[in-house]
Amino acid sequence: MHLQVGTLEWALRGPTARLRERLGEAGTYAEFEGGHDRYCWRDELAEGLIAIYG
């Protein structure tokens, strides 16, 4: 599993950090500068796919 969260996603940062801890080495994680909008998703989707399948 790959998790990404934006620095402006204040409501999601805490839960994402807890999920990251539980996943341990089974997942990858990235933080990006931005919020929860399609423009950030557009830019970060490729990075997530590469992390999973790369």
mmCIF file of C-alpha atoms in Angstrom:
data_model
loop_
_atom_site.group_PDB
_atom_site.id
_atom_site.type_symbol
_atom_site.label_atom_id
_atom_site.label_comp_id
_atom_site.label_asym_id
_atom_site.label_seq_id
_atom_site.Cartn_x
_atom_site.Cartn_y
_atom_site.Cartn_z
ATOM 1 C CA MET A 1 0.000 0.000 0.000
ATOM 2 C CA HIS A 2 1.209 3.490 -0.781
ATOM 3 C CA LEU A 3 0.087 6.436 1.337
ATOM 4 C CA GLN A 4 0.401 10.076 0.392
ATOM 5 C CA VAL A 5 -0.760 13.100 2.311
ATOM 6 C CA GLY A 6 -0.412 16.785 1.622
ATOM 7 C CA THR A 7 1.032 19.247 4.076
ATOM 8 C CA LEU A 8 -2.215 21.235 3.861
ATOM 9 C CA GLU A 9 -4.462 18.243 4.635
ATOM 10 C CA TRP A 10 -4.685 19.005 8.333
ATOM 11 C CA ALA A 11 -7.571 16.573 8.990
ATOM 12 C CA LEU A 12 -5.815 13.641 7.287
ATOM 13 C CA ARG A 13 -2.243 13.976 8.504
ATOM 14 C CA GLY A 14 -2.809 12.395 11.932
ATOM 15 C CA PRO A 15 -4.818 9.378 10.738
ATOM 16 C CA THR A 16 -2.391 8.815 7.866
ATOM 17 C CA ALA A 17 0.567 8.861 10.258
ATOM 18 C CA ARG A 18 -1.128 6.269 12.500
ATOM 19 C CA LEU A 19 -1.907 4.021 9.530
ATOM 20 C CA ARG A 20 1.691 4.377 8.364
ATOM 21 C CA GLU A 21 2.920 3.181 11.770
ATOM 22 C CA ARG A 22 0.650 0.142 11.651
ATOM 23 C CA LEU A 23 1.717 -0.803 8.132
ATOM 24 C CA GLY A 24 5.401 -0.623 8.932
ATOM 25 C CA GLU A 25 7.510 -2.001 6.108
ATOM 26 C CA ALA A 26 4.424 -3.267 4.241
ATOM 27 C CA GLY A 27 3.719 0.196 2.868
ATOM 28 C CA THR A 28 5.369 3.242 1.397
ATOM 29 C CA TYR A 29 4.684 6.839 2.363
ATOM 30 C CA ALA A 30 5.158 10.271 0.872
ATOM 31 C CA GLU A 31 4.249 13.800 1.872
ATOM 32 C CA PHE A 32 3.780 16.502 -0.710
ATOM 33 C CA GLU A 33 3.331 20.241 -0.578
ATOM 34 C CA GLY A 34 -0.354 20.810 -1.187
ATOM 35 C CA GLY A 35 -3.887 19.905 -0.260
ATOM 36 C CA HIS A 36 -6.688 17.530 -1.146
ATOM 37 C CA ASP A 37 -7.493 18.582 -4.685
ATOM 38 C CA ARG A 38 -7.274 17.160 -8.185
ATOM 39 C CA TYR A 39 -4.236 19.227 -9.110
ATOM 40 C CA CYS A 40 -2.175 17.624 -6.377
ATOM 41 C CA TRP A 41 -3.600 14.193 -7.177
ATOM 42 C CA ARG A 42 -2.710 14.653 -10.841
ATOM 43 C CA ASP A 43 0.904 15.341 -9.978
ATOM 44 C CA GLU A 44 1.251 12.695 -7.265
ATOM 45 C CA LEU A 45 -0.644 9.778 -8.827
ATOM 46 C CA ALA A 46 2.297 8.746 -11.000
ATOM 47 C CA GLU A 47 4.642 8.776 -7.998
ATOM 48 C CA GLY A 48 2.269 6.497 -6.082
ATOM 49 C CA LEU A 49 1.998 4.026 -8.958
ATOM 50 C CA ILE A 50 5.771 3.935 -9.320
ATOM 51 C CA ALA A 51 6.134 3.294 -5.581
ATOM 52 C CA ILE A 52 3.712 0.357 -5.758
ATOM 53 C CA TYR A 53 4.710 -1.231 -9.062
ATOM 54 C CA GLY A 54 8.181 0.205 -9.657
#
